[in-house]
Coordinates of C-alpha atoms in Angstrom, one line a residue:
X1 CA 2.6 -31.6 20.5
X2 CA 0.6 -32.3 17.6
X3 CA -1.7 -29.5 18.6
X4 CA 1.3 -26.7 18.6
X5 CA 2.6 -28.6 14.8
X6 CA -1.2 -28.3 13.2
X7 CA -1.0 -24.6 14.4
X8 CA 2.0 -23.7 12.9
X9 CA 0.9 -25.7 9.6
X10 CA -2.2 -23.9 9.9
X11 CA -0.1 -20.3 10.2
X12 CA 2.1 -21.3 7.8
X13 CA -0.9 -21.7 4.7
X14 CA -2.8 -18.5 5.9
X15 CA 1.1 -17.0 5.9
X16 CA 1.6 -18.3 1.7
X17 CA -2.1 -16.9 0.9
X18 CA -1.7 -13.6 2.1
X19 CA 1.5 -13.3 0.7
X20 CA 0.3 -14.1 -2.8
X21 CA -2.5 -11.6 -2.2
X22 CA -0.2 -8.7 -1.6
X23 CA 1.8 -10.1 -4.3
X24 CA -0.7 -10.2 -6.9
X25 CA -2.2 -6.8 -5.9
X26 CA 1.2 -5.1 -6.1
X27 CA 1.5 -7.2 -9.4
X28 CA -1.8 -6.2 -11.0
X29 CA -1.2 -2.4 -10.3
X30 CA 2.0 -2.1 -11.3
X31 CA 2.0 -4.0 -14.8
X32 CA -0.7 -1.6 -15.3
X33 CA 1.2 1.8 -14.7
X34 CA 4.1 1.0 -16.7
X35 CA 1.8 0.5 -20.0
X36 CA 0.0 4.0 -19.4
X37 CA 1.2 6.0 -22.4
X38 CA 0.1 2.6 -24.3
X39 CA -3.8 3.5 -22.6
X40 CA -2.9 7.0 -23.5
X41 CA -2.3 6.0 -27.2
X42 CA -5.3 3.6 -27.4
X43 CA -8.2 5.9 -26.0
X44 CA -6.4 8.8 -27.7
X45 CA -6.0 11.8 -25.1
X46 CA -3.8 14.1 -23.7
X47 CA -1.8 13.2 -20.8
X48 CA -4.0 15.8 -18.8
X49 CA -7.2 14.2 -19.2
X50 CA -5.7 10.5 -18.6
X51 CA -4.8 12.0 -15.6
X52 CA -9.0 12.5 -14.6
X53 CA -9.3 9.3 -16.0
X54 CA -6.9 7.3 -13.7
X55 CA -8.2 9.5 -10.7
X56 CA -11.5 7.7 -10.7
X57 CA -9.4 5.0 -9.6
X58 CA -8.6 6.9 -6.5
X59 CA -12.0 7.8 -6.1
X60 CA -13.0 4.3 -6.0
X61 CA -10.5 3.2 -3.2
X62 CA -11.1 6.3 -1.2
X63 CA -14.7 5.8 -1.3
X64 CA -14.6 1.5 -0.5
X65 CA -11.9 2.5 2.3
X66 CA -14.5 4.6 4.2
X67 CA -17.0 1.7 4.3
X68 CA -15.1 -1.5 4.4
X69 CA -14.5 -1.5 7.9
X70 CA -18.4 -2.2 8.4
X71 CA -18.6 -4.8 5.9
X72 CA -15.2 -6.7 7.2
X73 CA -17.1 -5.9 10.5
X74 CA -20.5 -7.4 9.8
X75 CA -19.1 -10.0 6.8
X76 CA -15.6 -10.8 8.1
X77 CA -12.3 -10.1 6.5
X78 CA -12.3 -13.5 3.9
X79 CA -15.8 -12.1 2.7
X80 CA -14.2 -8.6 2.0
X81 CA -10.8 -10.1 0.3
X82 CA -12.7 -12.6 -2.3
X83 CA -15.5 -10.2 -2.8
X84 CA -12.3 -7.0 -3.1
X85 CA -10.7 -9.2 -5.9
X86 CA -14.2 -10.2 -7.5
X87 CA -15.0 -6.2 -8.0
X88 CA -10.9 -5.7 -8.8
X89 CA -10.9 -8.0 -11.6
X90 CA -14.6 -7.1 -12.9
X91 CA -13.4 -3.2 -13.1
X92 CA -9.8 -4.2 -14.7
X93 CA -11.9 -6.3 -17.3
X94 CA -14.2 -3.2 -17.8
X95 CA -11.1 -1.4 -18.7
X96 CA -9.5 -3.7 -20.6
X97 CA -12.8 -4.2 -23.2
X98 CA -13.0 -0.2 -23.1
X99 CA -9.3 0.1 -24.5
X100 CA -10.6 -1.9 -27.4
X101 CA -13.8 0.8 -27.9
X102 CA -11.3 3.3 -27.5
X103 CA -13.5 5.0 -24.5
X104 CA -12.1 7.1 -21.7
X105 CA -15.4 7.2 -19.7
X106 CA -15.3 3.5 -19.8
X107 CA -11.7 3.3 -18.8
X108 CA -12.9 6.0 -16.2
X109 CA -15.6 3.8 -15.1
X110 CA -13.7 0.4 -15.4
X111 CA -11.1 2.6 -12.7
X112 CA -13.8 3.5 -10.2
X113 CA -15.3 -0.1 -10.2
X114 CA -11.5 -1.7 -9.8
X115 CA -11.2 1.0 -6.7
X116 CA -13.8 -0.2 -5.2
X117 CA -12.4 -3.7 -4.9
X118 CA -9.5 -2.3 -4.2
X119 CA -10.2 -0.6 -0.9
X120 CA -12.1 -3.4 0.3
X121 CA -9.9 -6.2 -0.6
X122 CA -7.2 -4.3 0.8
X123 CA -8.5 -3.6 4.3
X124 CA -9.7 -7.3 3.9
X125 CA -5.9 -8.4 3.5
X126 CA -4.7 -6.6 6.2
X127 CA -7.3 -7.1 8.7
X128 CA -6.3 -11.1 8.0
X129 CA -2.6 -10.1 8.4
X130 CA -2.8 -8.3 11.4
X131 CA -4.6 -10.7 12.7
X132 CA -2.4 -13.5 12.0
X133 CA 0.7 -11.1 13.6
X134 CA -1.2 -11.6 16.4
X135 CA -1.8 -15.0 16.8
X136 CA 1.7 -15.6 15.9
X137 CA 3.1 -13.3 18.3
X138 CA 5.8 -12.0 15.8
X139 CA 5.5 -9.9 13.1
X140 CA 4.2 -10.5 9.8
X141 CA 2.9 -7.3 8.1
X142 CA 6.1 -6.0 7.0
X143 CA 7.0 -9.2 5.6
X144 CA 3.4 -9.1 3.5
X145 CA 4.1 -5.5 2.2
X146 CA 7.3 -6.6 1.1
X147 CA 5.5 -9.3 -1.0
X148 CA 3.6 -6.1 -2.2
X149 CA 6.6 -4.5 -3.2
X150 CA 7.9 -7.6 -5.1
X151 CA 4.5 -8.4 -7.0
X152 CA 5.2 -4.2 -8.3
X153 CA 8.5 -5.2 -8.9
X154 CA 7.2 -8.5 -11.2
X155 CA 4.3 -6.8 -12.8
X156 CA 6.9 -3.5 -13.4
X157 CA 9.2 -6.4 -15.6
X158 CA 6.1 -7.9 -16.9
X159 CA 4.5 -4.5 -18.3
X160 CA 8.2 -4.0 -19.4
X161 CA 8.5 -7.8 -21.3
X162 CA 4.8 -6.9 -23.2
X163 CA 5.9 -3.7 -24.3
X164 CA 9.1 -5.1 -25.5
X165 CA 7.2 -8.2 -27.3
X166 CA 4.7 -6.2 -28.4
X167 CA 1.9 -8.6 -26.3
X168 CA -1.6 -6.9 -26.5
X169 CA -2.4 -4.5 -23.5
X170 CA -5.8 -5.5 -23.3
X171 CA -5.1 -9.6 -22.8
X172 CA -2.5 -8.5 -20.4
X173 CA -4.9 -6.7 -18.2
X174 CA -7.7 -9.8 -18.7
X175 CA -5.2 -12.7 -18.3
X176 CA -4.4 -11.0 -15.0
X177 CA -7.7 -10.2 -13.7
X178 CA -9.2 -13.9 -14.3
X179 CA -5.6 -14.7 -12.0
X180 CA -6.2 -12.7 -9.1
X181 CA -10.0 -13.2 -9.1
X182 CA -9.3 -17.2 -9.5
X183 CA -6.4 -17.2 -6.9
X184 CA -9.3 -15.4 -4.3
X185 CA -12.1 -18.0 -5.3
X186 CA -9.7 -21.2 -5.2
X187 CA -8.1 -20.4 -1.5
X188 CA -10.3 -17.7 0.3
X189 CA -11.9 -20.6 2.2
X190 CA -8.6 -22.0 4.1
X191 CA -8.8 -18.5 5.9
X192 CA -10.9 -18.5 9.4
X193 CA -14.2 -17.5 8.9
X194 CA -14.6 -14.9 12.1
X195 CA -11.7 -12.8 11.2
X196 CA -12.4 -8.9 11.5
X197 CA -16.2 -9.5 12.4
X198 CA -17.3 -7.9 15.4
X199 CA -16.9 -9.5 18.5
X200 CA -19.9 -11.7 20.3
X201 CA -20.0 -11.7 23.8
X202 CA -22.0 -14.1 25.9
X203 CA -25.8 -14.1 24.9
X204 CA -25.7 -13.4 21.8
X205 CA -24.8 -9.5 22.5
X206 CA -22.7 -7.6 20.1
X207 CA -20.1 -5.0 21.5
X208 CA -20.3 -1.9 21.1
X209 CA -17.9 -0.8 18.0
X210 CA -14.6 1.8 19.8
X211 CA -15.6 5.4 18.2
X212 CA -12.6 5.6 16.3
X213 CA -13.1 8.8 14.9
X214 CA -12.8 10.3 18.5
X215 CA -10.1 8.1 19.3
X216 CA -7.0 10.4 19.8
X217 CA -4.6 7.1 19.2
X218 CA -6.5 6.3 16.5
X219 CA -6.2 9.8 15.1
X220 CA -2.3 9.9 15.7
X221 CA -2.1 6.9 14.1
X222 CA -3.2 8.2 11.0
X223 CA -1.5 11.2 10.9
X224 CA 1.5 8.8 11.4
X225 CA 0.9 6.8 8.4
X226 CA -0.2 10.0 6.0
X227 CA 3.0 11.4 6.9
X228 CA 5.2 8.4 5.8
X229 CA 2.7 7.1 2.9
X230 CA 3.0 10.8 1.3
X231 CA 7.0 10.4 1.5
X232 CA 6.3 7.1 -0.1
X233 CA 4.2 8.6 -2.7
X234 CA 6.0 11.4 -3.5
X235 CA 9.0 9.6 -4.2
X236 CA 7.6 7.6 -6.3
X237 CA 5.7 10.4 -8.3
X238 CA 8.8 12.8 -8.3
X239 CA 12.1 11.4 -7.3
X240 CA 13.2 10.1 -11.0
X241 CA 11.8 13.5 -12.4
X242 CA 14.0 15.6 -9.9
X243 CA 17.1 13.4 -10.5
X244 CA 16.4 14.6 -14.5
X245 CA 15.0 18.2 -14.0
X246 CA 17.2 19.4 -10.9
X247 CA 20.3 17.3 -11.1
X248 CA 20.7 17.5 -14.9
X249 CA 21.0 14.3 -15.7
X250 CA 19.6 11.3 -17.9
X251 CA 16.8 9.3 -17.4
X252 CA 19.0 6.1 -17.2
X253 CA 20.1 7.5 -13.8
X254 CA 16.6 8.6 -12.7
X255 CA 16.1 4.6 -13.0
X256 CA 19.3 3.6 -10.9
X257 CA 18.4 5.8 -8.8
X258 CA 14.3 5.1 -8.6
X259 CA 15.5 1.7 -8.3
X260 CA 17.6 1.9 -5.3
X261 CA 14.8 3.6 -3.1
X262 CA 12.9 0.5 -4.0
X263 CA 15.6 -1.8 -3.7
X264 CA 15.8 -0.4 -0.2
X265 CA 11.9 -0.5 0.5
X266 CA 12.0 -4.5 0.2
X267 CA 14.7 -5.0 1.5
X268 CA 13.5 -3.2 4.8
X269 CA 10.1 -4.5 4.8
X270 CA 11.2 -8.1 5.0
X271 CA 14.0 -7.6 7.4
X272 CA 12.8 -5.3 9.3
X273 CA 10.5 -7.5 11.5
X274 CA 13.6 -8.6 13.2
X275 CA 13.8 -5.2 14.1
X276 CA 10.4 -4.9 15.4
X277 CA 10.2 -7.8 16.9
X278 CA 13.4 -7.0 19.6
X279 CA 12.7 -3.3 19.9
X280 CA 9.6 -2.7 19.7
X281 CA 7.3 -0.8 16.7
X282 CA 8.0 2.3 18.3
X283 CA 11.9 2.2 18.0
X284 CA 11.4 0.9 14.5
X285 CA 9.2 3.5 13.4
X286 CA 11.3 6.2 14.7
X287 CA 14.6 5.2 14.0
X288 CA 13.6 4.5 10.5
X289 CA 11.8 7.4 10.4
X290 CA 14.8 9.2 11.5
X291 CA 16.5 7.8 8.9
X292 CA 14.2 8.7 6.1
X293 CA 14.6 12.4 6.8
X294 CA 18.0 12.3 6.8
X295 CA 18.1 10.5 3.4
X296 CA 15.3 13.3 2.1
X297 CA 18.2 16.4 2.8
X298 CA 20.6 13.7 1.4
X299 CA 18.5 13.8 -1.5
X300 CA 18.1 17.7 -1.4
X301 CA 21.5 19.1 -0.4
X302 CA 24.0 16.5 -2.5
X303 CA 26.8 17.8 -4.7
X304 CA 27.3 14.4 -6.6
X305 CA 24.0 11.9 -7.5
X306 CA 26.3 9.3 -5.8
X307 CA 25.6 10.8 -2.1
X308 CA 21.6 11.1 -3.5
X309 CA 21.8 7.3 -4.4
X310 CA 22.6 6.7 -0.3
X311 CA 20.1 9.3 0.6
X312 CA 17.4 7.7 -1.8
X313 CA 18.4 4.4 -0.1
X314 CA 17.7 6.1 3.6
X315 CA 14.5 7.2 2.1
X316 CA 13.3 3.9 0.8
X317 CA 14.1 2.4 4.3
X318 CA 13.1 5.2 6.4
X319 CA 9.2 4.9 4.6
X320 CA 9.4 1.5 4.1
X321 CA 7.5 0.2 7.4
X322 CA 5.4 3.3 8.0
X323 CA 2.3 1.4 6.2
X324 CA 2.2 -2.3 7.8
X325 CA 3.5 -1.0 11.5
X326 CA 0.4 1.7 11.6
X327 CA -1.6 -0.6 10.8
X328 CA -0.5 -3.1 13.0
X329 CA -1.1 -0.7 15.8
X330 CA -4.5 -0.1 14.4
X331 CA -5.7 -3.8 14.5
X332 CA -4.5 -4.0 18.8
X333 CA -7.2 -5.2 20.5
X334 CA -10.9 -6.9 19.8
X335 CA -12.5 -5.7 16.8
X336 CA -10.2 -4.3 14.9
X337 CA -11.6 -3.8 11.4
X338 CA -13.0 -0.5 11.9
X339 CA -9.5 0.7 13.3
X340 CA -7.4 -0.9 10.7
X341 CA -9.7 0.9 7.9
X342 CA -9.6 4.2 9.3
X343 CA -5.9 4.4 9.5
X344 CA -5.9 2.5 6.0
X345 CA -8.3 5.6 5.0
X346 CA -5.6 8.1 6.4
X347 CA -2.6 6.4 4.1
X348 CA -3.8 5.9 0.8
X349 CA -5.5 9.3 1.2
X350 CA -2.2 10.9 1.6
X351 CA -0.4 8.1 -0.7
X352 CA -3.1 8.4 -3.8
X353 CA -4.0 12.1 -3.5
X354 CA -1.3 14.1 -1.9
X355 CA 1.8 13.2 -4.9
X356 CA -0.3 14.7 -7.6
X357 CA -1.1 18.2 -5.4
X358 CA 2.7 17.6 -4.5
X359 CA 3.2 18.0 -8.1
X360 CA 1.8 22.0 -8.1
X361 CA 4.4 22.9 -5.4
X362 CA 7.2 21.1 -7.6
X363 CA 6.2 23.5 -10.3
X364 CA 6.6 26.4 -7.9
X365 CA 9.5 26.0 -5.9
X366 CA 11.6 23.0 -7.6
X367 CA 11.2 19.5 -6.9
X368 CA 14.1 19.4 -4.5
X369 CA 13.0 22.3 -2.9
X370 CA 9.6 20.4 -2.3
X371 CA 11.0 17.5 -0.6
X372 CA 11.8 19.8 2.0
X373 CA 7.8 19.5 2.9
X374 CA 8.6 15.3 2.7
X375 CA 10.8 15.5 4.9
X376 CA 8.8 17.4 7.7
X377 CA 6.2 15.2 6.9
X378 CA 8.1 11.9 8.0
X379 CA 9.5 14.1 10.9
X380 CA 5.7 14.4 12.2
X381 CA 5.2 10.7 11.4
X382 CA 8.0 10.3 14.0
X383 CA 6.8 12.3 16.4
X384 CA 3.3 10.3 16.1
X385 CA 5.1 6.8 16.2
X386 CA 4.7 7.3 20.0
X387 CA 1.0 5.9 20.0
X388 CA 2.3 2.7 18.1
X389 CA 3.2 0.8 21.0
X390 CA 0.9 -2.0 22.0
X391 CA -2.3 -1.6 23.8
X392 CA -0.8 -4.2 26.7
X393 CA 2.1 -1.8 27.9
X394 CA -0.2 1.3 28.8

């Protein structure tokens, strides 16, 4: 009995310290985005070339994704989360002292070194999640991206209260990278050492890592979670904008509107592991994702923005779980973190890159028009959600 109650203590403190990881990564990004025109104004450039300068942020995370699984392999997961928020914080500091020198190549470079903790703090974060879903035998991962989403949410109304107050941009950004290096430092050690490293077996012997480039679940996987984290993307990228340049109206509604996809978004994430739980990741993923085209030609083929503001709601909810059930899947079985980065490879890919190249074909064709490609996107994302169901039932 006291056994099974130092457990669930134990699951319960690794449960508060990831969530106020994936809060105070959602937290640290978004505060950040809602004061770029301030960047724009300090390092004095067109909105063209801050857009190469906030790409080498991309760059960064693309390029730690593609090796963090070794490191979480060979250093284990805590290792990659305090070293992640170390490199984070170092890069946003970078930034920060570059806005003051008024230097786009330094905010270019600060960018590429806070991508680089990025990636590797993030696959750290989930490879400790996943692993925790496991051991607790329910899920947690949508739960912990819904603490993502509400750390964006606060840092959105934080970037908003500095702008308001007039607060500096550049003690903003330092204040909260000493934060989310400091919360690392101060409780990375309560989390098990061996999580994410590759597995021992007896003698000594190392496994053998699982190919998981050859892997055709590992492959469908991914394809499942690009699908849904370019939905997610693009909606935020290009929903408001379309709601202004296609439905005419102000940006006041492009807000409301923004707002209720995310509204939806949380709201799913932390319910919806009821919903996984009884059914099953598969049902979830495709009934969601079932949802979330419907919600798309809501979006599309509405008369009124009223029916949009339900259809950006089935959107929100349809995308919502696409990221932590994927990589859920992903982390089935022993050594996971090679899986779990691949597939985490495959969605911020899709969720960093694709929006801005989703931009070209707005220009083109219309932005409603475009969602059309969003929508059979998610519709693929369904059709891969087949290979999300647990190792244990093949």
């Amino acid at each position: 009995m006291s056994t099974s109650l130092g457990e669930t203590k134990s699951f319960r403190s690794q449960a508060v310290i990831l969530f106020a990881y994936f809060f105070v990564f959602g937290v640290g990004g978004a505060s950040w985005l809602v004061r770029l025109p301030d960047v724009r104004s300090y390092i004095n450039v067109s909105t063209a070339v801050l857009g190469w300068v906030l790409f080498a942020g991309s760059v960064g995370a693309l390029t730690s994704l593609l090796i963090s699984g070794r490191f979480v392999a060979r250093f284990g997961a805590r290792n990659a989360v305090v070293v992640g928020f170390t490199v984070l914080g170092i890069g946003q500091i970078i930034q920060a002292l570059s806005l003051v020198g008024e230097s786009p190549i330094g905010v270019a470079l600060g960018g590429l070194v806070s991508g680089l903790g990025y990636g590797i703090g993030d696959v750290g974060i989930n490879v400790e999640g996943a692993e925790l879903e496991k051991l607790r035998g329910k899920s947690l991962l949508p739960q912990l991206h819904g603490a993502y989403s509400l750390g964006a949410l606060a840092g959105a109304g934080i970037g908003t209260l500095a702008i308001v107050t007039n607060f500096s941009l550049v003690i903003q950004m330092i204040t909260i990278a000493c934060l989310t290096t400091s919360i690392a430092w101060f409780t990375y050690r309560q989390l098990p050492d061996s999580t994410g490293k590759t597995h021992v077996v007896d003698g000594g012997v190392r496994s053998k890592r699982e190919p998981v480039v050859l892997s055709k679940r590992i492959l469908f996987l991914g394809l499942g979670i690009m699908g849904l984290s370019l939905a997610e993307g693009g909606s935020n990228d290009w929903l408001a904008l379309s709601v202004v340049d296609d439905y005419k109206l102000d940006t006041t509604t492009a807000g409301i509107t923004f707002a209720i996809m995310t509204l939806a978004m949380v709201i799913t994430r932390f319910s919806g592991g009821r919903l996984v739980d009884r059914f099953g990741r598969v049902f979830a993923l495709r009934t969601l994702g079932i949802a979330g085209v419907v919600g798309i030609l809501i979006v599309i083929l509405s008369p009124t923005i009223y029916f949009a503001w339900v259809g950006a709601a089935l959107w929100g909810a349809g995308v919502a779980l696409g990221f932590p059930l994927f990589i859920s899947a992903a982390a089935d079985g022993e050594n996971t973190s090679q899986r779990v980065a691949t597939v985490t490879t495959f969605g911020y890919a899709a969720f960093l890159v694709g929006p801005p190249l989703l931009g070209f074909l707005g220009q083109a064709w219309g932005l409603l028009n475009m969602f059309y490609l969003l929508a059979f996107f998610v519709a693929c994302a369904v059709y891969f959600a087949g290979e999300a169901k647990p190792l244990t039932s093949k």
